[in-house]
Tab-separated table of N, CA, C and O in Angstrom:
chain	number	residue	atom	x	y	z
B	1	GLN	N	-8.271	-8.952	17.252
B	1	GLN	CA	-9.125	-8.170	16.377
B	1	GLN	C	-7.559	-7.367	15.523
B	1	GLN	O	-6.713	-7.543	16.470
B	2	ALA	N	-7.681	-7.236	14.437
B	2	ALA	CA	-6.393	-6.917	13.877
B	2	ALA	C	-6.175	-5.595	13.883
B	2	ALA	O	-7.192	-4.161	13.889
B	3	ARG	N	-5.076	-5.555	13.725
B	3	ARG	CA	-4.316	-4.160	13.840
B	3	ARG	C	-3.307	-3.989	13.132
B	3	ARG	O	-2.589	-5.001	12.798
B	4	LEU	N	-3.298	-2.499	12.317
B	4	LEU	CA	-2.473	-2.330	11.392
B	4	LEU	C	-1.987	-0.918	12.384
B	4	LEU	O	-2.482	0.082	11.781
B	5	ASP	N	-0.630	-0.581	11.723
B	5	ASP	CA	0.094	0.590	11.872
B	5	ASP	C	1.043	0.773	11.206
B	5	ASP	O	2.589	0.138	10.931
B	6	GLU	N	0.443	2.120	10.444
B	6	GLU	CA	2.090	2.504	9.533
B	6	GLU	C	2.929	3.281	10.342
B	6	GLU	O	2.227	4.449	11.326
B	7	SER	N	4.240	3.587	9.569
B	7	SER	CA	5.240	4.482	10.105
B	7	SER	C	5.811	4.543	8.998
B	7	SER	O	5.847	4.238	7.589
B	8	GLY	N	6.529	5.943	8.929
B	8	GLY	CA	7.886	5.867	7.625
B	8	GLY	C	7.001	7.250	7.296
B	8	GLY	O	7.693	7.213	5.835
B	9	GLY	N	6.105	7.527	7.172
B	9	GLY	CA	5.392	8.632	5.950
B	9	GLY	C	6.476	10.042	6.727
B	9	GLY	O	7.292	10.322	7.663
B	10	GLY	N	6.512	11.183	5.828
B	10	GLY	CA	6.969	12.403	6.710
B	10	GLY	C	6.706	13.579	4.866
B	10	GLY	O	6.349	13.073	3.959
B	11	SER	N	8.173	14.208	5.217
B	11	SER	CA	8.232	15.648	3.884
B	11	SER	C	9.723	14.701	2.964
B	11	SER	O	10.227	14.634	3.502
B	12	VAL	N	9.624	14.821	1.589
B	12	VAL	CA	10.820	15.064	1.256
B	12	VAL	C	10.575	16.034	-0.393
B	12	VAL	O	9.264	16.385	-0.322
B	13	GLN	N	11.746	16.147	-1.076
B	13	GLN	CA	11.736	16.955	-2.139
B	13	GLN	C	11.411	15.988	-3.440
B	13	GLN	O	11.782	15.142	-3.526
B	14	VAL	N	11.108	16.325	-4.126
B	14	VAL	CA	10.976	15.622	-5.668
B	14	VAL	C	11.933	14.846	-5.812
B	14	VAL	O	13.488	15.563	-5.809
B	15	GLY	N	11.760	13.881	-6.112
B	15	GLY	CA	13.383	12.855	-6.915
B	15	GLY	C	13.733	12.075	-5.242
B	15	GLY	O	14.730	11.283	-5.184
B	16	GLY	N	13.079	12.728	-4.004
B	16	GLY	CA	13.616	11.750	-3.276
B	16	GLY	C	12.996	10.433	-2.389
B	16	GLY	O	11.603	10.143	-3.319
B	17	SER	N	13.404	10.095	-1.533
B	17	SER	CA	12.350	8.781	-1.221
B	17	SER	C	11.831	8.458	0.183
B	17	SER	O	12.714	9.152	1.329
B	18	LEU	N	11.172	7.373	0.592
B	18	LEU	CA	10.178	7.308	1.624
B	18	LEU	C	9.982	6.084	1.591
B	18	LEU	O	10.156	5.126	1.120
B	19	ARG	N	10.712	4.977	2.910
B	19	ARG	CA	9.820	4.125	2.806
B	19	ARG	C	8.688	3.847	4.208
B	19	ARG	O	8.866	4.392	5.208
B	20	LEU	N	7.265	3.338	4.118
B	20	LEU	CA	6.452	3.055	5.033
B	20	LEU	C	6.743	1.716	4.931
B	20	LEU	O	7.029	0.570	4.939
B	21	SER	N	5.640	1.444	6.717
B	21	SER	CA	6.694	0.056	7.289
B	21	SER	C	4.735	-0.010	8.058
B	21	SER	O	4.393	1.152	8.325
B	22	CYS	N	4.187	-0.911	7.688
B	22	CYS	CA	2.571	-1.586	8.077
B	22	CYS	C	3.199	-2.907	8.801
B	22	CYS	O	3.388	-3.618	8.806
B	23	ALA	N	2.972	-2.552	10.007
B	23	ALA	CA	3.367	-3.513	10.813
B	23	ALA	C	1.999	-4.199	11.730
B	23	ALA	O	1.140	-3.870	11.850
B	24	THR	N	1.620	-5.728	11.610
B	24	THR	CA	0.496	-6.087	12.003
B	24	THR	C	0.524	-7.045	12.776
B	24	THR	O	1.431	-7.979	13.353
B	25	THR	N	-0.979	-6.727	14.330
B	25	THR	CA	-1.279	-7.869	14.694
B	25	THR	C	-2.595	-8.595	15.184
B	25	THR	O	-3.360	-7.317	14.344
B	26	GLY	N	-2.379	-9.127	15.797
B	26	GLY	CA	-4.397	-9.905	16.211
B	26	GLY	C	-4.609	-10.370	14.699
B	26	GLY	O	-5.367	-10.375	14.673
B	27	TYR	N	-4.099	-10.713	13.489
B	27	TYR	CA	-4.196	-10.686	12.267
B	27	TYR	C	-3.440	-11.864	11.752
B	27	TYR	O	-2.782	-12.179	11.381
B	28	THR	N	-4.367	-12.902	11.391
B	28	THR	CA	-3.264	-13.828	10.555
B	28	THR	C	-2.607	-13.788	9.438
B	28	THR	O	-3.361	-13.093	7.647
B	29	TYR	N	-1.477	-12.900	9.333
B	29	TYR	CA	-0.847	-12.179	8.220
B	29	TYR	C	-0.289	-13.496	7.378
B	29	TYR	O	-0.495	-12.957	6.025
B	30	SER	N	-0.255	-14.172	7.376
B	30	SER	CA	-0.001	-15.588	6.657
B	30	SER	C	-0.656	-15.833	5.550
B	30	SER	O	-1.714	-15.702	5.512
B	31	THR	N	-0.259	-16.002	3.942
B	31	THR	CA	-1.551	-16.749	3.325
B	31	THR	C	-2.826	-15.618	2.739
B	31	THR	O	-3.925	-16.160	2.886
B	32	ASN	N	-2.266	-14.315	3.252
B	32	ASN	CA	-3.127	-13.124	2.820
B	32	ASN	C	-3.152	-12.346	1.543
B	32	ASN	O	-1.645	-12.368	1.319
B	33	CYS	N	-3.919	-11.395	1.934
B	33	CYS	CA	-3.470	-9.659	1.054
B	33	CYS	C	-2.995	-8.380	1.717
B	33	CYS	O	-3.756	-8.276	2.628
B	34	MET	N	-1.917	-7.847	1.776
B	34	MET	CA	-1.242	-6.487	1.756
B	34	MET	C	-1.826	-5.811	1.093
B	34	MET	O	-0.598	-5.564	-0.233
B	35	GLY	N	-1.821	-4.042	1.058
B	35	GLY	CA	-2.526	-3.274	0.165
B	35	GLY	C	-1.874	-2.061	0.953
B	35	GLY	O	-2.026	-1.667	2.127
B	36	TRP	N	-1.393	-1.342	-0.302
B	36	TRP	CA	-1.490	0.144	0.439
B	36	TRP	C	-1.756	1.099	-0.598
B	36	TRP	O	-2.099	1.103	-1.676
B	37	PHE	N	-3.072	1.892	-0.011
B	37	PHE	CA	-3.661	2.817	-0.643
B	37	PHE	C	-3.445	4.485	-0.167
B	37	PHE	O	-2.788	4.550	0.734
B	38	ARG	N	-4.086	5.020	-1.358
B	38	ARG	CA	-3.042	6.528	-1.136
B	38	ARG	C	-4.506	7.333	-1.222
B	38	ARG	O	-5.405	7.367	-2.006
B	39	GLN	N	-5.083	8.428	-0.877
B	39	GLN	CA	-5.906	9.158	-0.762
B	39	GLN	C	-5.693	10.781	-0.711
B	39	GLN	O	-4.831	10.562	0.577
B	40	ILE	N	-5.695	11.641	-1.091
B	40	ILE	CA	-6.086	12.716	-0.863
B	40	ILE	C	-7.615	13.347	-1.063
B	40	ILE	O	-8.565	13.013	-1.326
B	41	PRO	N	-7.843	14.941	-0.117
B	41	PRO	CA	-8.978	14.854	0.230
B	41	PRO	C	-9.523	14.941	-1.417
B	41	PRO	O	-9.361	15.867	-2.211
B	42	GLY	N	-11.065	14.637	-1.107
B	42	GLY	CA	-12.000	14.747	-2.505
B	42	GLY	C	-12.160	14.034	-3.296
B	42	GLY	O	-12.518	14.047	-4.226
B	43	LYS	N	-10.599	13.332	-3.296
B	43	LYS	CA	-10.987	12.074	-3.918
B	43	LYS	C	-11.237	11.008	-3.430
B	43	LYS	O	-11.339	10.358	-2.347
B	44	GLU	N	-10.879	9.847	-4.183
B	44	GLU	CA	-11.691	8.296	-3.623
B	44	GLU	C	-9.989	7.744	-3.026
B	44	GLU	O	-9.112	8.570	-3.790
B	45	ARG	N	-10.353	6.521	-2.666
B	45	ARG	CA	-8.774	6.200	-1.953
B	45	ARG	C	-8.002	5.069	-3.698
B	45	ARG	O	-9.131	4.273	-3.800
B	46	GLU	N	-7.250	5.503	-3.354
B	46	GLU	CA	-6.531	4.916	-4.405
B	46	GLU	C	-5.562	3.522	-4.208
B	46	GLU	O	-4.652	3.795	-3.644
B	47	GLY	N	-6.049	2.108	-4.851
B	47	GLY	CA	-4.557	1.463	-4.693
B	47	GLY	C	-3.315	1.459	-5.166
B	47	GLY	O	-3.281	1.810	-6.264
B	48	VAL	N	-2.193	1.163	-4.531
B	48	VAL	CA	-1.037	1.764	-5.133
B	48	VAL	C	-0.565	0.684	-5.312
B	48	VAL	O	0.113	0.404	-6.380
B	49	ALA	N	-0.091	-0.566	-4.604
B	49	ALA	CA	0.011	-2.073	-4.191
B	49	ALA	C	-0.359	-2.991	-3.329
B	49	ALA	O	-0.885	-2.564	-2.572
B	50	ALA	N	-0.197	-4.008	-3.573
B	50	ALA	CA	-0.814	-5.067	-3.214
B	50	ALA	C	0.225	-6.248	-2.906
B	50	ALA	O	1.149	-6.367	-4.592
B	51	ILE	N	0.463	-7.218	-2.085
B	51	ILE	CA	1.145	-8.258	-2.039
B	51	ILE	C	0.578	-9.138	-1.358
B	51	ILE	O	-0.213	-8.937	-0.828
B	52	TYR	N	0.510	-10.266	-1.984
B	52	TYR	CA	-0.116	-11.846	-1.222
B	52	TYR	C	1.280	-12.567	-0.836
B	52	TYR	O	2.287	-12.800	-1.060
B	53	THR	N	1.281	-12.353	0.922
B	53	THR	CA	1.845	-13.082	1.619
B	53	THR	C	2.074	-14.133	1.694
B	53	THR	O	3.904	-14.517	1.656
B	54	GLY	N	1.709	-15.049	0.960
B	54	GLY	CA	2.182	-16.493	0.407
B	54	GLY	C	3.144	-16.724	-0.485
B	54	GLY	O	4.088	-17.231	0.299
B	55	SER	N	3.017	-16.201	-1.343
B	55	SER	CA	4.339	-16.459	-2.786
B	55	SER	C	4.798	-15.056	-2.933
B	55	SER	O	5.522	-15.383	-3.656
B	56	GLY	N	4.595	-13.642	-2.415
B	56	GLY	CA	4.568	-12.899	-2.443
B	56	GLY	C	4.419	-12.244	-3.599
B	56	GLY	O	4.995	-10.912	-4.472
B	57	THR	N	3.436	-12.612	-4.130
B	57	THR	CA	3.416	-12.188	-5.937
B	57	THR	C	2.729	-10.332	-5.702
B	57	THR	O	2.047	-10.153	-4.519
B	58	THR	N	3.372	-9.757	-6.515
B	58	THR	CA	3.017	-8.132	-5.969
B	58	THR	C	1.753	-7.692	-7.170
B	58	THR	O	2.247	-8.228	-8.382
B	59	TRP	N	1.459	-6.767	-6.770
B	59	TRP	CA	0.519	-6.122	-8.331
B	59	TRP	C	0.956	-3.866	-8.043
B	59	TRP	O	1.064	-3.723	-6.681
B	60	TYR	N	0.857	-3.903	-8.517
B	60	TYR	CA	1.069	-2.645	-8.607
B	60	TYR	C	-0.027	-1.300	-9.884
B	60	TYR	O	-0.173	-1.465	-10.917
B	61	LEU	N	-0.154	-0.243	-8.945
B	61	LEU	CA	-0.728	0.451	-10.433
B	61	LEU	C	0.269	1.218	-11.222
B	61	LEU	O	1.521	1.684	-10.412
B	62	ASN	N	0.062	1.698	-12.466
B	62	ASN	CA	0.702	1.819	-13.234
B	62	ASN	C	1.548	2.840	-13.247
B	62	ASN	O	2.464	2.978	-13.121
B	63	SER	N	1.034	4.007	-12.663
B	63	SER	CA	1.592	5.087	-12.252
B	63	SER	C	2.859	4.922	-11.603
B	63	SER	O	3.909	6.103	-11.130
B	64	VAL	N	3.352	3.949	-10.426
B	64	VAL	CA	4.245	3.614	-9.236
B	64	VAL	C	4.955	2.925	-9.830
B	64	VAL	O	6.088	2.895	-9.216
B	65	LYS	N	4.703	2.079	-11.313
B	65	LYS	CA	5.932	1.017	-11.409
B	65	LYS	C	7.039	1.329	-11.775
B	65	LYS	O	7.144	2.252	-12.437
B	66	GLY	N	8.143	0.550	-11.097
B	66	GLY	CA	9.350	1.359	-11.196
B	66	GLY	C	9.553	2.199	-10.764
B	66	GLY	O	11.363	2.414	-10.545
B	67	ARG	N	8.668	2.778	-9.576
B	67	ARG	CA	9.463	3.643	-8.296
B	67	ARG	C	8.972	2.911	-7.042
B	67	ARG	O	9.568	3.549	-6.271
B	68	PHE	N	7.717	2.493	-7.095
B	68	PHE	CA	7.253	1.625	-5.765
B	68	PHE	C	7.527	-0.134	-5.390
B	68	PHE	O	7.387	-0.626	-6.651
B	69	ILE	N	8.435	-0.095	-4.735
B	69	ILE	CA	8.480	-1.554	-4.802
B	69	ILE	C	7.570	-2.074	-3.034
B	69	ILE	O	7.886	-1.600	-1.934
B	70	ILE	N	6.988	-2.812	-3.192
B	70	ILE	CA	6.411	-3.153	-1.891
B	70	ILE	C	6.304	-4.828	-1.531
B	70	ILE	O	7.023	-5.649	-2.423
B	71	SER	N	7.230	-5.286	-0.773
B	71	SER	CA	7.394	-6.388	0.044
B	71	SER	C	7.572	-6.808	1.473
B	71	SER	O	6.250	-6.402	2.152
B	72	LYS	N	7.725	-7.508	1.812
B	72	LYS	CA	6.855	-8.226	3.442
B	72	LYS	C	8.327	-8.930	4.059
B	72	LYS	O	9.635	-9.391	3.224
B	73	ASP	N	7.681	-8.331	5.222
B	73	ASP	CA	8.763	-9.481	6.303
B	73	ASP	C	7.898	-10.356	7.027
B	73	ASP	O	7.295	-9.825	7.896
B	74	ASN	N	8.216	-11.722	7.047
B	74	ASN	CA	7.310	-12.603	7.322
B	74	ASN	C	7.035	-12.893	8.697
B	74	ASN	O	6.065	-13.130	9.230
B	75	ALA	N	8.658	-13.299	9.392
B	75	ALA	CA	8.609	-13.152	10.784
B	75	ALA	C	8.459	-11.598	11.421
B	75	ALA	O	8.410	-12.227	12.314
B	76	LYS	N	8.169	-10.986	10.894
B	76	LYS	CA	8.196	-9.555	11.344
B	76	LYS	C	6.448	-8.878	11.384
B	76	LYS	O	5.963	-8.485	11.945
B	77	ASN	N	5.636	-10.024	10.385
B	77	ASN	CA	4.366	-9.849	10.135
B	77	ASN	C	4.648	-8.418	9.795
B	77	ASN	O	3.138	-7.550	9.887
B	78	THR	N	5.460	-8.007	8.707
B	78	THR	CA	5.153	-6.471	8.488
B	78	THR	C	5.689	-6.877	6.712
B	78	THR	O	6.299	-7.368	6.356
B	79	VAL	N	4.558	-4.869	6.543
B	79	VAL	CA	4.632	-5.110	4.800
B	79	VAL	C	5.123	-3.528	4.696
B	79	VAL	O	5.363	-2.898	5.622
B	80	TYR	N	6.339	-3.717	3.552
B	80	TYR	CA	6.894	-2.215	3.472
B	80	TYR	C	7.016	-1.660	2.199
B	80	TYR	O	6.260	-2.382	1.011
B	81	LEU	N	6.582	-0.432	1.857
B	81	LEU	CA	6.019	0.164	0.363
B	81	LEU	C	7.814	1.172	0.281
B	81	LEU	O	8.031	2.161	0.986
B	82	GLN	N	8.870	0.524	-0.343
B	82	GLN	CA	9.595	1.737	-0.383
B	82	GLN	C	9.363	2.455	-1.909
B	82	GLN	O	8.677	2.019	-3.018
B	83	MET	N	9.475	4.170	-1.602
B	83	MET	CA	8.895	4.686	-2.415
B	83	MET	C	10.357	5.315	-3.213
B	83	MET	O	10.525	6.328	-2.526
B	84	ASP	N	10.622	5.336	-4.181
B	84	ASP	CA	11.543	6.087	-4.979
B	84	ASP	C	11.365	7.065	-5.754
B	84	ASP	O	10.131	7.316	-6.719
B	85	ASN	N	11.937	8.004	-6.472
B	85	ASN	CA	11.651	8.827	-7.112
B	85	ASN	C	10.055	9.662	-7.235
B	85	ASN	O	9.704	9.832	-8.079
B	86	LEU	N	9.959	10.215	-6.174
B	86	LEU	CA	8.713	10.767	-5.580
B	86	LEU	C	8.788	11.506	-6.101
B	86	LEU	O	9.433	12.786	-6.414
B	87	LYS	N	7.090	11.954	-6.985
B	87	LYS	CA	6.661	12.818	-7.205
B	87	LYS	C	5.512	14.074	-6.536
B	87	LYS	O	5.143	13.590	-5.726
B	88	PRO	N	5.659	15.129	-6.625
B	88	PRO	CA	4.298	15.957	-6.393
B	88	PRO	C	3.062	15.291	-6.302
B	88	PRO	O	2.200	15.141	-5.317
B	89	GLU	N	3.047	14.582	-6.860
B	89	GLU	CA	1.413	13.711	-7.017
B	89	GLU	C	1.212	12.690	-6.164
B	89	GLU	O	0.283	12.213	-6.834
B	90	ASP	N	2.536	12.287	-5.866
B	90	ASP	CA	2.237	11.229	-4.664
B	90	ASP	C	1.450	11.904	-3.588
B	90	ASP	O	1.715	10.793	-2.323
B	91	THR	N	2.193	13.005	-3.568
B	91	THR	CA	1.512	13.261	-2.085
B	91	THR	C	-0.039	12.863	-1.848
B	91	THR	O	-0.819	13.087	-2.393
B	92	ALA	N	0.187	12.385	-0.617
B	92	ALA	CA	-1.369	12.274	0.269
B	92	ALA	C	-1.093	11.326	0.966
B	92	ALA	O	0.064	10.776	2.097
B	93	MET	N	-2.303	10.943	1.988
B	93	MET	CA	-2.646	9.949	3.028
B	93	MET	C	-2.303	8.337	2.135
B	93	MET	O	-3.061	8.176	1.729
B	94	TYR	N	-1.116	8.062	3.322
B	94	TYR	CA	-1.573	6.249	2.678
B	94	TYR	C	-1.687	5.156	3.390
B	94	TYR	O	-1.684	5.901	4.927
B	95	TYR	N	-2.164	4.478	3.072
B	95	TYR	CA	-3.030	3.810	4.225
B	95	TYR	C	-2.546	2.530	3.493
B	95	TYR	O	-2.367	2.085	2.852
B	96	CYS	N	-2.411	1.392	5.134
B	96	CYS	CA	-1.613	-0.185	4.481
B	96	CYS	C	-3.280	-0.328	4.702
B	96	CYS	O	-4.273	-0.593	6.292
B	97	ALA	N	-3.441	-2.060	4.203
B	97	ALA	CA	-4.697	-2.355	4.493
B	97	ALA	C	-4.745	-3.733	4.384
B	97	ALA	O	-3.775	-4.976	3.604
B	98	ALA	N	-5.638	-4.350	5.299
B	98	ALA	CA	-5.283	-6.194	5.284
B	98	ALA	C	-6.518	-6.768	5.003
B	98	ALA	O	-7.413	-6.538	5.019
B	99	ASP	N	-6.861	-7.973	4.052
B	99	ASP	CA	-7.944	-8.568	3.821
B	99	ASP	C	-7.244	-10.212	3.362
B	99	ASP	O	-6.188	-10.427	2.384
B	100	THR	N	-8.147	-11.732	3.497
B	100	THR	CA	-8.090	-12.449	2.196
B	100	THR	C	-8.158	-12.595	0.560
B	100	THR	O	-8.435	-11.594	0.294
B	101	VAL	N	-7.755	-12.775	-0.614
B	101	VAL	CA	-8.377	-12.612	-1.828
B	101	VAL	C	-9.475	-12.752	-1.837
B	101	VAL	O	-10.316	-12.728	-1.434
B	102	PRO	N	-9.632	-12.019	-3.343
B	102	PRO	CA	-8.394	-11.100	-3.622
B	102	PRO	C	-7.505	-10.154	-3.592
B	102	PRO	O	-8.048	-9.302	-3.125
B	103	CYS	N	-6.181	-10.208	-3.877
B	103	CYS	CA	-5.802	-8.492	-3.212
B	103	CYS	C	-5.772	-7.711	-4.189
B	103	CYS	O	-5.375	-6.839	-4.334
B	104	ALA	N	-6.119	-8.094	-5.762
B	104	ALA	CA	-5.995	-7.022	-6.707
B	104	ALA	C	-7.220	-7.532	-7.699
B	104	ALA	O	-7.716	-8.637	-8.528
B	105	HIS	N	-7.633	-6.712	-8.621
B	105	HIS	CA	-8.640	-6.449	-9.379
B	105	HIS	C	-7.384	-5.991	-11.185
B	105	HIS	O	-6.851	-5.335	-11.062
B	106	CYS	N	-7.295	-7.361	-11.781
B	106	CYS	CA	-6.777	-7.391	-12.979
B	106	CYS	C	-8.454	-6.894	-14.689
B	106	CYS	O	-9.418	-7.417	-14.328
B	107	ASP	N	-7.790	-5.622	-15.018
B	107	ASP	CA	-8.644	-5.324	-16.288
B	107	ASP	C	-8.123	-5.197	-17.236
B	107	ASP	O	-7.227	-4.147	-17.248
B	108	GLY	N	-8.256	-6.034	-18.405
B	108	GLY	CA	-7.325	-5.951	-19.408
B	108	GLY	C	-5.736	-5.735	-18.813
B	108	GLY	O	-5.118	-4.929	-19.930
B	109	GLY	N	-5.096	-6.672	-18.219
B	109	GLY	CA	-3.567	-7.043	-18.071
B	109	GLY	C	-3.049	-5.251	-17.041
B	109	GLY	O	-2.154	-5.776	-16.383
B	110	TYR	N	-4.302	-5.081	-16.340
B	110	TYR	CA	-4.309	-3.791	-15.523
B	110	TYR	C	-4.592	-4.208	-14.544
B	110	TYR	O	-5.358	-4.112	-13.885
B	111	CYS	N	-3.273	-4.264	-13.198
B	111	CYS	CA	-3.874	-4.542	-12.416
B	111	CYS	C	-4.167	-3.454	-11.133
B	111	CYS	O	-2.708	-3.149	-10.627
B	112	TYR	N	-4.794	-3.724	-10.050
B	112	TYR	CA	-4.354	-2.758	-8.757
B	112	TYR	C	-5.609	-3.223	-7.941
B	112	TYR	O	-6.213	-4.117	-8.462
B	113	PRO	N	-5.343	-2.849	-6.449
B	113	PRO	CA	-5.592	-3.424	-5.362
B	113	PRO	C	-7.403	-2.235	-5.391
B	113	PRO	O	-6.991	-1.028	-5.514
B	114	ARG	N	-8.556	-2.853	-4.935
B	114	ARG	CA	-9.560	-2.176	-4.943
B	114	ARG	C	-9.657	-1.825	-3.286
B	114	ARG	O	-9.982	-2.857	-2.508
B	115	SER	N	-10.433	-0.599	-2.785
B	115	SER	CA	-10.118	-0.826	-1.380
B	115	SER	C	-11.019	-1.319	-0.471
B	115	SER	O	-11.151	-2.045	0.641
B	116	HIS	N	-12.352	-1.285	-1.614
B	116	HIS	CA	-13.693	-2.051	-1.183
B	116	HIS	C	-13.555	-3.630	-0.787
B	116	HIS	O	-14.342	-4.265	-0.319
B	117	GLU	N	-12.348	-4.024	-0.983
B	117	GLU	CA	-11.848	-5.441	-0.965
B	117	GLU	C	-11.064	-5.553	0.070
B	117	GLU	O	-10.400	-6.708	0.272
B	118	TYR	N	-11.189	-5.139	1.012
B	118	TYR	CA	-9.714	-5.008	1.679
B	118	TYR	C	-11.019	-4.831	3.836
B	118	TYR	O	-11.726	-3.512	3.213
B	119	ARG	N	-10.855	-5.453	4.132
B	119	ARG	CA	-11.457	-4.696	5.522
B	119	ARG	C	-11.260	-4.375	6.759
B	119	ARG	O	-11.557	-3.570	7.520
B	120	HIS	N	-9.619	-4.664	6.929
B	120	HIS	CA	-8.967	-3.955	7.860
B	120	HIS	C	-8.018	-3.192	7.453
B	120	HIS	O	-7.285	-2.874	6.621
B	121	TRP	N	-7.953	-2.126	8.146
B	121	TRP	CA	-7.484	-0.580	7.669
B	121	TRP	C	-6.594	0.052	8.685
B	121	TRP	O	-6.627	-0.278	9.840
B	122	GLY	N	-5.456	0.858	8.254
B	122	GLY	CA	-4.344	1.101	9.491
B	122	GLY	C	-4.933	2.534	9.512
B	122	GLY	O	-5.678	3.103	9.087
B	123	GLN	N	-4.088	3.205	10.682
B	123	GLN	CA	-4.956	4.649	10.416
B	123	GLN	C	-3.996	5.817	9.640
B	123	GLN	O	-4.435	7.074	9.413
B	124	GLY	N	-2.981	5.557	8.896
B	124	GLY	CA	-2.867	6.097	7.757
B	124	GLY	C	-1.392	6.932	8.230
B	124	GLY	O	-1.230	7.194	9.239
B	125	ALA	N	-0.531	7.464	6.882
B	125	ALA	CA	1.149	7.838	7.223
B	125	ALA	C	0.314	8.626	5.962
B	125	ALA	O	0.267	8.553	5.049
B	126	GLN	N	1.132	10.685	6.563
B	126	GLN	CA	1.040	11.378	5.259
B	126	GLN	C	2.222	11.596	4.718
B	126	GLN	O	3.623	11.328	5.653
B	127	VAL	N	2.403	11.466	3.111
B	127	VAL	CA	3.152	11.653	2.576
B	127	VAL	C	3.211	12.655	1.734
B	127	VAL	O	2.242	12.680	1.377
B	128	THR	N	4.443	13.572	1.941
B	128	THR	CA	4.447	14.316	1.641
B	128	THR	C	5.259	15.388	0.257
B	128	THR	O	6.790	14.881	1.047
B	129	VAL	N	5.159	15.208	-1.019
B	129	VAL	CA	6.446	15.776	-1.943
B	129	VAL	C	6.339	16.979	-2.370
B	129	VAL	O	5.587	17.427	-2.575
B	130	ASP	N	7.448	18.267	-1.658
B	130	ASP	CA	7.787	19.482	-2.124
B	130	ASP	C	8.430	19.806	-3.641
B	130	ASP	O	9.230	19.099	-3.898
B	131	SER	N	7.475	19.954	-3.820
B	131	SER	CA	8.344	20.472	-5.482
B	131	SER	C	9.152	22.075	-5.441
B	131	SER	O	9.292	22.354	-4.437
């Protein structure tokens, strides 16, 4: 049974930074997709970033490019989301997810992970950016 445990959420001021971690157990971590998603009440879950754990290829939501970095530590079966220059609109519950390929959907050069393509989910970590 796959288990994903997020940590690292919290509250920060505008312009601040947070790093989310997602540790996986009971799951074939290598050569698979790991994604970060976020959701605010009443809105659909939004794909923020994804990484293919084999090659390290990454994909990002346009609005977080240059501010967020997804990375992996295969020895620890853990994926990270470094979030810098945080904005109030980044406030959301952030979820880690895992599944096999495809990691992201590309449409006209715009690539992003889609929630319905991921079957394994963590419990979520709240990120609040105070203005």
